[in-house]
Coordinates of C-alpha atoms and ligand atoms in Angstrom, one line a residue:
M8 CA 15.3 5.1 3.5
P9 CA 17.3 2.6 5.9
H10 CA 18.3 -0.8 4.7
G11 CA 15.9 -3.5 5.1
V12 CA 12.8 -1.1 5.1
A13 CA 10.1 -1.4 2.9
E14 CA 7.5 1.4 2.4
I15 CA 4.2 0.6 2.8
P16 CA 1.2 2.2 0.9
V17 CA -0.3 5.0 3.1
R18 CA -3.9 4.8 4.3
P19 CA -5.9 7.9 4.4
A20 CA -6.7 9.3 7.9
L21 CA -9.4 7.6 9.4
A22 CA -12.4 9.9 10.3
R23 CA -14.3 8.7 13.7
F24 CA -16.1 11.9 13.9
S25 CA -18.8 13.1 11.8
A26 CA -17.1 16.5 11.3
Y27 CA -13.8 15.0 9.5
T28 CA -15.8 12.3 7.5
P29 CA -13.6 11.6 4.4
G30 CA -14.4 10.1 1.0
P31 CA -15.7 6.4 0.1
E32 CA -12.8 4.5 -0.3
D33 CA -11.8 1.1 1.5
P34 CA -14.8 -1.0 2.7
R35 CA -12.8 -2.0 5.8
M36 CA -13.0 1.7 6.7
A37 CA -16.5 1.6 7.1
K38 CA -16.4 1.2 10.6
W39 CA -14.3 4.0 11.2
E40 CA -16.4 6.6 9.1
Q41 CA -19.0 7.0 11.7
R42 CA -19.3 8.9 14.5
R43 CA -17.7 7.5 17.7
S44 CA -20.4 7.1 20.3
F45 CA -20.5 9.9 23.4
W46 CA -22.5 7.4 25.6
T47 CA -20.9 3.8 25.4
W48 CA -17.3 2.5 24.4
G49 CA -16.8 2.2 20.8
Y50 CA -18.8 3.8 17.8
A51 CA -22.3 4.6 17.1
S52 CA -22.6 1.2 15.6
D53 CA -21.8 -0.2 18.9
E54 CA -24.8 1.6 20.9
P55 CA -27.1 -1.1 22.0
S56 CA -30.7 -1.1 20.7
E57 CA -33.4 0.6 22.5
E58 CA -35.2 -3.1 22.7
Q59 CA -31.9 -4.4 24.4
R60 CA -31.6 -1.7 26.9
K61 CA -35.3 -2.2 28.0
G62 CA -34.6 -6.1 28.2
V63 CA -31.4 -5.3 30.7
A64 CA -33.5 -2.8 32.5
K65 CA -36.4 -5.3 33.1
A66 CA -33.6 -7.7 34.4
I67 CA -32.2 -5.1 36.7
S68 CA -35.6 -4.2 38.1
Q69 CA -36.5 -7.8 38.8
R70 CA -33.4 -8.1 40.3
T71 CA -33.3 -4.9 42.8
G72 CA -36.8 -4.6 43.0
V73 CA -36.6 -0.9 41.7
E74 CA -38.2 0.0 38.6
V75 CA -36.1 1.6 36.2
E76 CA -36.2 2.9 32.6
P77 CA -33.5 3.3 30.2
P78 CA -32.9 7.1 30.0
P79 CA -33.4 8.9 26.5
I80 CA -30.5 9.6 24.7
P81 CA -30.0 13.3 24.3
D82 CA -29.8 15.0 21.0
L83 CA -26.3 16.4 20.7
A84 CA -27.9 19.1 18.5
E85 CA -29.8 20.5 21.5
V86 CA -27.4 20.1 24.1
E87 CA -26.0 23.5 25.5
I88 CA -22.7 24.1 26.0
R89 CA -20.3 27.1 27.7
P90 CA -19.1 29.1 24.5
A91 CA -15.5 28.6 23.6
R92 CA -13.1 31.2 25.7
L93 CA -10.7 31.7 22.8
E94 CA -10.6 32.7 18.9
V95 CA -9.2 30.0 16.6
P96 CA -6.6 32.0 14.2
A97 CA -7.3 31.8 10.6
R98 CA -4.0 30.0 9.9
L99 CA -4.9 27.0 12.0
A100 CA -8.6 27.0 10.7
D101 CA -8.1 24.3 8.4
W102 CA -7.3 21.5 11.2
V103 CA -8.4 23.5 14.6
S104 CA -12.2 23.9 15.4
S105 CA -14.6 25.5 18.3
E106 CA -17.6 23.6 16.7
K107 CA -19.8 22.2 19.2
E108 CA -19.8 18.6 18.0
E109 CA -16.3 18.4 18.4
R110 CA -15.9 19.8 21.5
L111 CA -18.6 17.6 23.0
L112 CA -17.3 14.6 21.8
H113 CA -13.9 15.4 23.1
T114 CA -15.1 16.4 26.6
Y115 CA -14.9 12.5 28.1
G116 CA -12.8 9.5 28.2
G117 CA -14.4 6.3 28.5
H118 CA -14.9 5.9 32.3
F119 CA -18.5 4.5 33.1
M120 CA -19.3 8.2 35.2
E121 CA -18.0 10.1 32.1
L122 CA -20.3 7.9 30.0
L123 CA -23.3 8.5 32.6
S124 CA -22.6 12.5 32.7
A125 CA -22.8 12.3 28.7
L126 CA -25.8 10.1 28.7
R127 CA -27.7 12.6 30.7
G128 CA -26.6 15.5 28.5
Q129 CA -24.1 16.8 30.8
F130 CA -21.1 18.4 29.2
D131 CA -19.9 21.1 32.0
N132 CA -16.5 21.3 31.1
P133 CA -15.7 20.5 27.2
P134 CA -12.3 21.8 25.7
D135 CA -12.5 25.1 23.9
A136 CA -11.3 23.8 20.7
V137 CA -10.5 20.5 19.4
A138 CA -7.3 20.1 16.9
H139 CA -6.9 17.4 14.2
P140 CA -3.2 18.0 12.8
R141 CA -2.6 16.0 9.7
N142 CA 0.9 16.3 10.0
E143 CA 3.8 16.9 12.3
D144 CA 3.9 20.7 11.1
E145 CA 0.6 21.0 12.1
L146 CA 0.9 19.4 15.3
E147 CA 4.1 21.5 16.1
A148 CA 2.2 24.6 15.1
T149 CA -1.1 24.0 17.0
L150 CA 1.1 23.3 20.3
A151 CA 3.4 26.5 19.9
W152 CA 0.2 28.2 19.4
A153 CA -1.4 27.3 22.7
D154 CA 1.5 26.9 24.7
G155 CA 2.4 30.7 23.4
E156 CA -1.3 31.9 24.4
G157 CA -0.9 30.4 27.9
Y158 CA -3.4 27.5 27.1
K159 CA -3.8 24.2 28.4
V160 CA -3.3 21.0 25.9
V161 CA -5.0 17.8 26.4
P162 CA -3.4 14.9 23.7
Y163 CA -6.1 12.6 22.7
G164 CA -5.6 9.1 21.1
G165 CA -8.8 7.1 21.0
G166 CA -10.2 8.5 24.2
T167 CA -10.6 5.3 26.1
S168 CA -8.9 6.5 29.0
V169 CA -11.0 5.2 32.3
V170 CA -8.8 7.4 34.8
W171 CA -9.8 11.0 33.4
G172 CA -6.7 11.4 31.4
V173 CA -8.3 13.2 28.4
R174 CA -11.2 15.2 30.1
P175 CA -10.1 18.6 30.5
P176 CA -8.7 20.2 33.7
D177 CA -11.5 21.8 35.9
D178 CA -9.5 24.7 36.8
A179 CA -7.8 25.7 33.4
E180 CA -9.1 28.8 31.5
Q181 CA -8.6 27.6 27.8
V182 CA -8.0 24.0 26.7
I183 CA -7.1 22.7 23.4
T184 CA -7.5 19.1 22.7
I185 CA -5.2 17.7 20.2
D186 CA -6.8 14.7 18.6
L187 CA -4.1 12.7 16.6
D188 CA -6.5 10.8 14.6
H189 CA -5.2 11.8 11.2
L190 CA -1.5 10.4 12.0
S191 CA -2.9 7.0 11.6
R192 CA -0.5 4.8 9.4
V193 CA 2.3 2.5 9.3
V194 CA 5.3 4.6 7.8
E195 CA 8.1 2.2 7.4
I196 CA 8.6 -1.6 8.4
D197 CA 12.0 -3.1 9.0
H198 CA 11.6 -6.7 8.1
T199 CA 15.2 -7.9 9.0
S200 CA 14.8 -6.1 12.8
R201 CA 11.2 -6.9 12.9
A202 CA 9.9 -3.4 13.8
A203 CA 7.8 -0.9 12.3
R204 CA 7.5 3.0 12.5
I205 CA 4.2 3.9 13.3
Q206 CA 2.2 7.2 13.7
A207 CA 0.7 7.5 17.1
G208 CA -3.1 8.1 16.1
M209 CA -3.1 4.6 14.7
L210 CA -6.0 2.4 16.1
G211 CA -5.4 -1.0 17.2
P212 CA -7.6 -2.9 14.3
D213 CA -6.1 -0.5 11.5
L214 CA -2.5 -1.1 12.9
E215 CA -3.0 -5.0 12.7
D216 CA -5.1 -4.9 9.4
A217 CA -1.6 -3.0 7.8
L218 CA 0.6 -5.5 9.3
R219 CA -1.3 -8.7 8.4
P220 CA -0.5 -9.1 4.8
E221 CA 3.5 -8.7 6.1
G222 CA 2.8 -11.7 8.2
L223 CA 3.4 -9.8 11.4
T224 CA 1.6 -8.5 14.3
L225 CA 2.2 -6.1 17.1
R226 CA 0.8 -8.5 19.3
H227 CA -0.6 -6.1 21.9
F228 CA -4.2 -6.4 22.9
P229 CA -5.7 -4.4 25.6
Q230 CA -9.1 -5.0 26.0
S231 CA -9.9 -1.5 24.4
F232 CA -7.8 -2.3 21.5
P233 CA -10.7 -1.8 19.0
W234 CA -10.8 2.3 19.7
S235 CA -7.4 2.8 21.2
T236 CA -4.1 4.2 20.1
V237 CA -0.4 3.5 19.6
G238 CA 0.3 6.8 21.1
G239 CA -2.5 6.1 23.9
W240 CA -0.9 2.6 24.8
V241 CA 2.6 4.2 24.9
A242 CA 1.4 7.3 26.9
T243 CA -0.2 5.2 29.6
R244 CA 2.3 2.2 29.6
A245 CA -0.8 -0.2 28.2
G246 CA -1.0 -3.8 29.1
G247 CA -2.1 -6.3 26.8
H248 CA -4.2 -9.1 27.5
Y249 CA -1.5 -11.8 27.1
A250 CA -1.1 -12.8 30.5
T251 CA 2.9 -13.2 30.8
N252 CA 5.9 -12.2 29.0
H253 CA 5.9 -9.4 26.5
T254 CA 2.5 -8.0 26.6
H255 CA 2.9 -4.5 28.1
I256 CA 3.9 -1.9 25.3
D257 CA 6.6 -1.0 27.5
D258 CA 8.8 -4.2 25.9
M259 CA 7.9 -3.2 22.3
V260 CA 8.8 0.5 22.3
E261 CA 12.3 0.8 20.5
S262 CA 12.2 4.5 20.0
V263 CA 9.7 7.6 20.5
R264 CA 9.6 10.7 18.5
M265 CA 7.5 13.6 20.5
I266 CA 7.0 17.1 20.2
T267 CA 7.3 19.4 23.3
P268 CA 6.6 23.1 24.2
S269 CA 10.9 23.1 24.2
G270 CA 11.3 21.4 20.9
W271 CA 11.5 17.6 19.6
W272 CA 12.2 14.7 21.5
E273 CA 13.5 11.6 19.5
S274 CA 15.4 8.4 20.8
R275 CA 17.7 6.3 18.9
R276 CA 16.3 3.1 17.7
L277 CA 18.3 0.3 19.5
P278 CA 17.4 -3.1 20.8
G279 CA 18.7 -2.4 24.0
S280 CA 20.8 0.1 25.7
G281 CA 22.8 0.7 28.9
A282 CA 23.6 4.3 28.4
G283 CA 22.2 5.7 31.2
P284 CA 18.5 6.1 32.3
S285 CA 16.3 5.3 29.1
P286 CA 14.8 8.7 27.7
D287 CA 11.9 6.1 26.4
R288 CA 11.1 5.1 30.0
M289 CA 10.6 9.1 30.6
V290 CA 8.1 9.2 28.0
I291 CA 6.2 5.9 28.2
G292 CA 3.7 6.3 31.0
S293 CA 4.0 10.4 30.8
E294 CA 0.4 10.5 29.9
G295 CA 0.5 13.5 27.8
T296 CA 2.3 15.6 30.7
L297 CA 5.7 15.7 28.9
G298 CA 4.8 15.9 25.2
I299 CA 2.9 14.8 22.2
I300 CA 4.3 11.6 20.7
S301 CA 3.7 11.5 17.0
E302 CA 5.1 8.3 15.9
C303 CA 7.1 5.4 17.4
W304 CA 9.0 2.6 16.2
L305 CA 7.8 -0.6 18.0
R306 CA 9.1 -4.5 17.8
L307 CA 6.9 -6.7 16.0
Q308 CA 6.4 -10.4 16.0
K309 CA 5.6 -13.3 13.4
R310 CA 1.9 -14.3 13.7
P311 CA 1.5 -17.3 15.4
T312 CA 0.0 -20.7 14.0
Y313 CA 0.7 -22.9 17.0
R314 CA -2.0 -22.6 19.4
A315 CA -3.4 -24.5 22.5
T316 CA -5.9 -23.8 25.3
G317 CA -7.5 -25.3 28.5
G318 CA -10.0 -24.4 31.2
I319 CA -8.8 -25.8 34.3
V320 CA -11.3 -26.0 37.1
F321 CA -10.2 -25.6 41.0
P322 CA -11.7 -26.2 44.2
S323 CA -10.9 -22.4 45.3
W324 CA -9.4 -19.3 44.4
H325 CA -6.3 -19.8 46.6
A326 CA -5.6 -23.3 45.1
G327 CA -5.8 -21.7 41.6
A328 CA -3.3 -19.0 42.8
E329 CA -1.0 -21.8 43.8
A330 CA -1.1 -23.5 40.4
V331 CA -0.6 -19.9 38.8
R332 CA 2.5 -19.0 40.9
S333 CA 3.9 -22.7 40.2
I334 CA 3.4 -22.2 36.3
V335 CA 4.9 -19.0 35.9
Q336 CA 7.9 -19.6 38.2
S337 CA 8.5 -22.7 36.1
K338 CA 8.9 -20.4 33.1
L339 CA 6.7 -21.9 30.6
W340 CA 5.4 -18.4 29.7
P341 CA 1.8 -19.1 28.6
S342 CA 0.1 -16.5 26.4
N343 CA -2.9 -16.5 28.6
L344 CA -3.1 -17.5 32.3
R345 CA -5.7 -15.7 33.7
L346 CA -7.5 -16.7 36.8
L347 CA -11.1 -16.3 37.8
D348 CA -12.5 -16.1 40.9
P349 CA -15.6 -18.1 41.8
G350 CA -17.7 -15.1 41.7
E351 CA -16.5 -14.4 38.3
A352 CA -16.2 -17.7 37.2
K353 CA -19.8 -17.9 37.8
Q354 CA -20.8 -14.8 36.0
S355 CA -18.6 -15.0 33.1
A356 CA -18.0 -18.9 32.5
G357 CA -21.2 -20.3 34.0
L358 CA -19.6 -22.4 36.8
D359 CA -21.2 -23.2 40.1
G360 CA -20.2 -20.2 42.1
E361 CA -17.7 -22.4 44.4
Q362 CA -15.0 -23.0 42.1
A363 CA -12.1 -20.8 40.5
L364 CA -11.6 -21.1 36.9
L365 CA -8.0 -21.1 35.6
I366 CA -7.7 -20.3 31.5
V367 CA -4.4 -21.6 30.2
G368 CA -3.3 -20.7 26.8
F369 CA 0.1 -21.2 24.3
E370 CA 1.2 -19.4 21.1
S371 CA 4.2 -19.5 19.1
A372 CA 4.9 -18.9 15.2
D373 CA 7.4 -21.2 15.1
V374 CA 7.3 -23.8 17.7
P375 CA 4.7 -26.7 18.6
Q376 CA 2.9 -25.9 22.0
D377 CA 1.4 -29.5 22.9
A378 CA 4.3 -30.0 25.1
N379 CA 4.0 -26.7 26.8
I380 CA 0.3 -27.1 27.4
K381 CA 0.6 -30.6 28.8
A382 CA 3.5 -29.4 31.3
A383 CA 1.2 -26.4 32.7
V384 CA -1.9 -28.9 33.1
A385 CA 0.3 -31.2 35.0
L386 CA 1.3 -28.2 37.5
A387 CA -1.9 -27.3 37.9
R388 CA -3.1 -30.9 38.1
E389 CA -0.6 -31.2 41.1
A390 CA -2.0 -27.9 42.8
G391 CA -5.6 -29.5 42.7
G392 CA -6.9 -28.6 39.4
S393 CA -9.1 -30.7 37.3
I394 CA -9.3 -31.0 33.3
E395 CA -10.2 -33.7 31.0
D396 CA -7.5 -34.5 28.6
D397 CA -9.8 -34.0 25.8
Q398 CA -10.8 -30.3 27.1
I399 CA -7.0 -29.4 26.0
K400 CA -7.5 -28.0 22.7
I401 CA -4.2 -27.8 20.2
S402 CA -4.0 -26.5 17.0
D403 CA -0.4 -26.8 16.1
G404 CA 0.9 -25.3 12.9
T405 CA -2.8 -24.5 11.3
G406 CA -3.3 -20.9 12.8
E407 CA -6.6 -22.1 14.1
A408 CA -8.2 -20.5 17.2
T409 CA -8.3 -22.7 20.1
G410 CA -10.7 -22.0 23.2
R411 CA -13.7 -20.7 21.4
D412 CA -15.8 -23.3 23.3
G413 CA -17.0 -24.5 26.8
A414 CA -16.3 -22.1 30.0
V415 CA -13.4 -20.9 27.9
G416 CA -15.4 -19.8 25.2
A417 CA -17.8 -18.3 27.4
W418 CA -15.6 -16.3 29.3
R419 CA -13.8 -15.1 26.2
Q420 CA -17.2 -13.7 24.7
S421 CA -17.9 -11.8 28.0
F422 CA -14.3 -10.5 27.8
T423 CA -14.6 -9.2 24.4
G424 CA -18.2 -8.3 24.1
V425 CA -18.4 -5.4 26.6
N426 CA -21.0 -2.9 26.3
A427 CA -21.0 0.0 28.6
G428 CA -24.2 1.4 26.9
L429 CA -26.1 -1.7 28.0
I430 CA -26.5 -0.7 31.9
N431 CA -25.8 3.3 31.4
G432 CA -28.1 5.4 33.2
L433 CA -30.1 2.4 35.0
G434 CA -28.8 3.1 38.5
M435 CA -26.1 0.5 38.5
I436 CA -22.5 1.3 39.7
V437 CA -20.0 -0.6 38.0
D438 CA -16.6 -0.4 38.0
T439 CA -13.0 -2.3 38.2
F440 CA -9.6 -1.6 39.7
E441 CA -6.4 -3.2 39.3
T442 CA -3.1 -3.5 41.0
A443 CA -0.2 -6.0 41.3
I444 CA 1.4 -7.5 44.6
T445 CA 4.2 -9.8 45.4
W446 CA 2.9 -13.5 45.9
D447 CA 4.4 -13.6 49.5
R448 CA 1.7 -10.7 50.2
F449 CA -1.2 -11.8 48.0
R450 CA -3.2 -14.1 50.0
D451 CA -3.1 -11.2 53.3
F452 CA -3.6 -8.2 50.5
D453 CA -6.4 -9.9 48.8
A454 CA -8.0 -10.6 52.2
E455 CA -7.7 -7.1 53.2
I456 CA -9.0 -5.3 49.8
R457 CA -12.1 -7.7 50.2
E458 CA -12.6 -6.8 53.5
R459 CA -12.4 -3.3 53.3
V460 CA -14.0 -2.7 49.7
G461 CA -16.8 -4.9 51.0
A462 CA -17.7 -3.0 53.9
T463 CA -17.7 0.0 51.9
L464 CA -19.5 -1.4 49.2
E465 CA -22.3 -2.8 51.9
R466 CA -22.7 0.8 53.7
V467 CA -23.0 2.7 50.6
L468 CA -25.2 0.5 48.3
G469 CA -26.3 -1.6 50.8
P470 CA -27.6 -5.6 49.8
G471 CA -26.8 -6.7 46.3
W472 CA -23.5 -5.9 45.7
T473 CA -20.7 -8.0 44.2
L474 CA -16.8 -8.1 44.6
S475 CA -15.2 -10.2 42.2
C476 CA -11.5 -10.7 41.0
R477 CA -9.2 -12.2 38.2
F478 CA -5.6 -12.2 37.7
T479 CA -5.1 -10.2 34.2
H480 CA -1.3 -10.6 34.3
V481 CA 1.3 -12.7 36.1
Y482 CA 4.8 -12.3 36.9
T483 CA 7.4 -14.6 38.4
D484 CA 7.3 -12.5 41.7
G485 CA 3.6 -11.8 41.6
P486 CA 0.1 -11.4 40.0
A487 CA -1.7 -8.7 38.9
P488 CA -5.3 -8.8 40.3
Y489 CA -8.2 -7.2 38.5
Y490 CA -11.0 -6.2 40.8
T491 CA -14.9 -5.6 39.8
F492 CA -17.5 -4.4 41.8
Q493 CA -20.7 -3.7 41.2
G494 CA -24.2 -2.9 42.9
P495 CA -27.6 -1.0 42.4
G496 CA -27.0 2.8 43.1
K497 CA -29.3 5.5 43.8
L498 CA -30.5 7.1 40.4
G499 CA -29.0 10.5 40.3
G500 CA -26.8 10.0 43.2
E501 CA -24.5 7.7 41.5
F502 CA -21.3 10.0 41.1
E503 CA -20.9 10.5 44.9
Q504 CA -21.5 6.8 45.6
W505 CA -19.1 5.6 42.9
Q506 CA -16.6 8.3 44.6
E507 CA -16.6 6.8 48.0
I508 CA -16.2 3.5 47.0
K509 CA -13.4 4.3 44.5
E510 CA -11.8 6.4 47.1
A511 CA -11.8 3.5 49.6
A512 CA -10.3 1.2 46.7
N513 CA -7.3 3.3 46.0
A514 CA -6.5 3.7 49.9
A515 CA -6.9 0.1 50.5
V516 CA -4.7 -1.1 47.6
V517 CA -2.2 1.5 48.4
E518 CA -2.1 1.0 52.2
A519 CA -2.3 -3.0 51.7
G520 CA 1.1 -2.7 49.6
G521 CA -0.1 -3.0 46.1
T522 CA 0.0 -0.2 43.2
V523 CA -2.8 1.9 42.6
T524 CA -2.9 0.8 39.0
H525 CA -1.3 -1.9 37.1
H526 CA -2.2 -0.8 33.6
H527 CA -5.0 1.6 33.8
A528 CA -2.8 4.5 34.3
V529 CA -3.0 7.3 36.9
G530 CA -4.4 10.0 35.1
R531 CA -6.5 12.6 37.5
M532 CA -8.4 9.7 39.0
H533 CA -5.7 7.9 40.5
R534 CA -3.9 10.7 42.2
S535 CA -4.7 10.3 45.7
G536 CA -3.3 6.9 45.7
Y537 CA -0.2 7.9 43.5
D538 CA 0.5 10.7 45.7
R539 CA 1.3 8.2 48.5
Q540 CA 2.7 5.5 46.5
R541 CA 5.7 7.3 44.6
P542 CA 8.8 8.7 46.4
D543 CA 8.2 12.5 47.1
L544 CA 11.9 12.9 45.5
F545 CA 10.9 11.5 42.4
A546 CA 8.0 13.6 42.2
D547 CA 10.2 16.9 42.7
A548 CA 12.8 15.4 40.0
Y549 CA 9.9 14.8 37.4
K550 CA 8.5 18.2 38.1
A551 CA 11.9 19.5 37.6
A552 CA 12.3 17.7 34.4
K553 CA 8.8 19.1 33.1
A554 CA 9.8 22.6 33.9
K555 CA 12.6 22.2 31.6
I556 CA 10.4 20.6 29.1
D557 CA 7.1 22.1 29.4
P558 CA 8.0 25.7 31.5
R559 CA 4.4 27.0 31.4
G560 CA 3.0 23.6 32.4
T561 CA 0.7 23.5 29.1
L562 CA 0.6 19.7 28.9
N563 CA -2.4 18.0 30.6
P564 CA -2.0 19.8 34.0
G565 CA -3.5 17.8 37.0
V566 CA -2.4 14.4 35.4
L567 CA 0.3 12.7 37.5
F568 CA 1.1 15.7 39.4
D569 CA 0.2 19.0 40.2
V570 CA 2.4 21.8 38.4
D571 CA 3.6 24.3 40.7
Ligands
FAD7 C1 -13.2 -1.0 27.8 C2 -11.9 -0.7 28.2 C3 -10.7 -1.6 28.5 C4 -9.9 -1.2 28.7 N1 -9.0 -2.2 28.7 C5 -7.8 -1.9 29.0 C6 -6.5 -3.0 29.1 O1 -6.9 -4.1 28.6 N2 -5.2 -2.5 29.2 C7 -5.1 -1.3 29.5 O2 -3.7 -0.9 29.5 N3 -5.9 -0.2 29.3 C8 -7.4 -0.7 29.2 N4 -8.1 0.5 29.1 C9 -7.7 1.8 29.4 C10 -7.2 2.4 28.1 O3 -7.6 1.7 26.8 C11 -5.5 2.7 27.8 O4 -5.0 3.9 28.7 C12 -5.1 3.0 26.7 O5 -3.6 2.8 26.5 C13 -5.6 4.2 25.9 O6 -5.4 4.8 24.6 P1 -6.0 5.6 23.9 O7 -5.8 5.9 22.5 O8 -7.8 5.6 24.0 O9 -5.6 6.9 24.6 P2 -6.5 8.5 25.2 O10 -7.7 7.5 26.2 O11 -7.0 9.2 24.7 O12 -5.4 9.2 26.2 C14 -4.9 8.2 27.5 C15 -3.9 9.2 27.9 O13 -2.8 9.2 27.2 C16 -2.7 10.7 26.6 N5 -2.2 10.4 25.4 C17 -2.7 10.0 24.1 N6 -2.2 10.0 23.1 C18 -1.2 10.6 23.3 C19 -0.1 10.6 22.5 N7 0.1 10.9 21.2 N8 1.0 11.8 23.3 C20 0.7 11.7 24.2 N9 0.0 11.6 25.4 C21 -1.1 10.9 24.5 C22 -3.9 11.4 27.0 O14 -3.5 12.6 27.3 C23 -4.5 10.6 28.1 O15 -3.7 11.1 29.4 C24 -9.5 0.2 28.8 C25 -10.2 1.3 28.5 C26 -11.7 0.6 28.5 C27 -12.6 2.0 28.3

């Protein structure tokens, strides 16, 4: 064992699928010992009740004038799917299965349209088999079998991809989904360097549960944190909900271990290195196209005990944006610097629909944050923002959370309480697209996006649509605007309507100079924008590297690139 490394207790593999429910054990596991919901985000216990669904249906009917009812939830036992197009060899049968429920539950990721298909009982393209390797040997044997037989492989973490990253490719003849759920423990912690070796299938809450007794945290909280995994975060270059500084998984990766069809790939643990292009940078964001990440060393932090939060109101979106620029360029590095446009501030924080809301938060394990938040508030006031002094909440040294009440608390509640099941199947079309743009182009960019996507929404959905925006992440050179659109669609025609809007949004962000995705990844959904955004020579170079690592094009075809 390397110097300074403590072995921490092995946690049993977590079962998220009924087919793999383990024994009783730890009460904290109760949540995970149940089936993942196939028609909303999270677990069966996260599904809304019939009464809640009916309540939302009634509200939508009143708003749109079209009577809607929550559709019945299909009984998985009665759903029919295509037979598996392969035989699982006996030597792999302990962890690879062609059972119907396994295949159904791995047909889709977490995108709204996928959840809608699942709710309608449509599982047209399930994988042919699902593997749950319990160790690296089984992982390696599964990949070798699939690659040797010419089958395609989809790596699967928490299945929260919203860009069609885990759905089987349409044109593949046989597909094996490899779910990492049994590789789900912290293997080592290096307290001296503050880093841990973590298996790829570990879910966010389990990771934080394991680190908490050590006084440590990864401090990486994507909105999908409860259901997404370490391997998924690294494979997609996930962004946490902290707005500035270290919040992307990129900054936390110290080294990666990954199995590929051509063998193991493992980088050296280093705090930094100037030795040529970084091997980790090639893996981070590879979205399962180069290999299957089995574990990685990630940089950790002490848990914060100093916190400060405030909600600052601005007369306009652009006044708020100027304040954000001024704060981030002053290099105060707030943990939260989330600007909500008037539409979003009204909907999620109860403002009047004219004003924008800026949520500013600071935290630290060691340093009081009183001075930092006061400096940020001063800059915000200079830009036209208003907040009463007694609305600045500071809990220096106690560890107590701030920002749980008022407009900030209301926003927080709506951010963490997302439940796609409430509106699933009620004809509403809801989606988001996130991008990033430099400050010098932000105003024109935002105007162009609103105009172009707004015109498409008007044409496709007619009256009743909304398009709103917030900044999820902010950099000294520009913000990451996150747009949400919604409106009443045509029952039964939602997919076509959504697709038209999504294609228009992909085209608008790329043509106006932004990125087709800031943190949701490319998957199969963002290809039309990604193909235009990245240099062609880069695509050729990446494909050449893939041809060496994955010569048969086994891994996740159609994600990022088409394999020739
Ligand atoms: C409600 C909701 C909120 C979200 N919020 C955020 C957010 O705040 N920030 C953000 O960045 N994303 C967000 N996402 C998107 C998604 O959660 C992230 O992309 C996340 O990193 C995916 O993790 P996962 O474990 O669920 O991976 P999966 O969905 O299982 O897989 C995602 C991709 O990574 C590949 N992959 C997964 N595991 C491995 C592995 N071990 N080795 C190689 N490839 C692998 C898959 O093949 C797939 O292409 C959100 C999604 C939802 C549904």
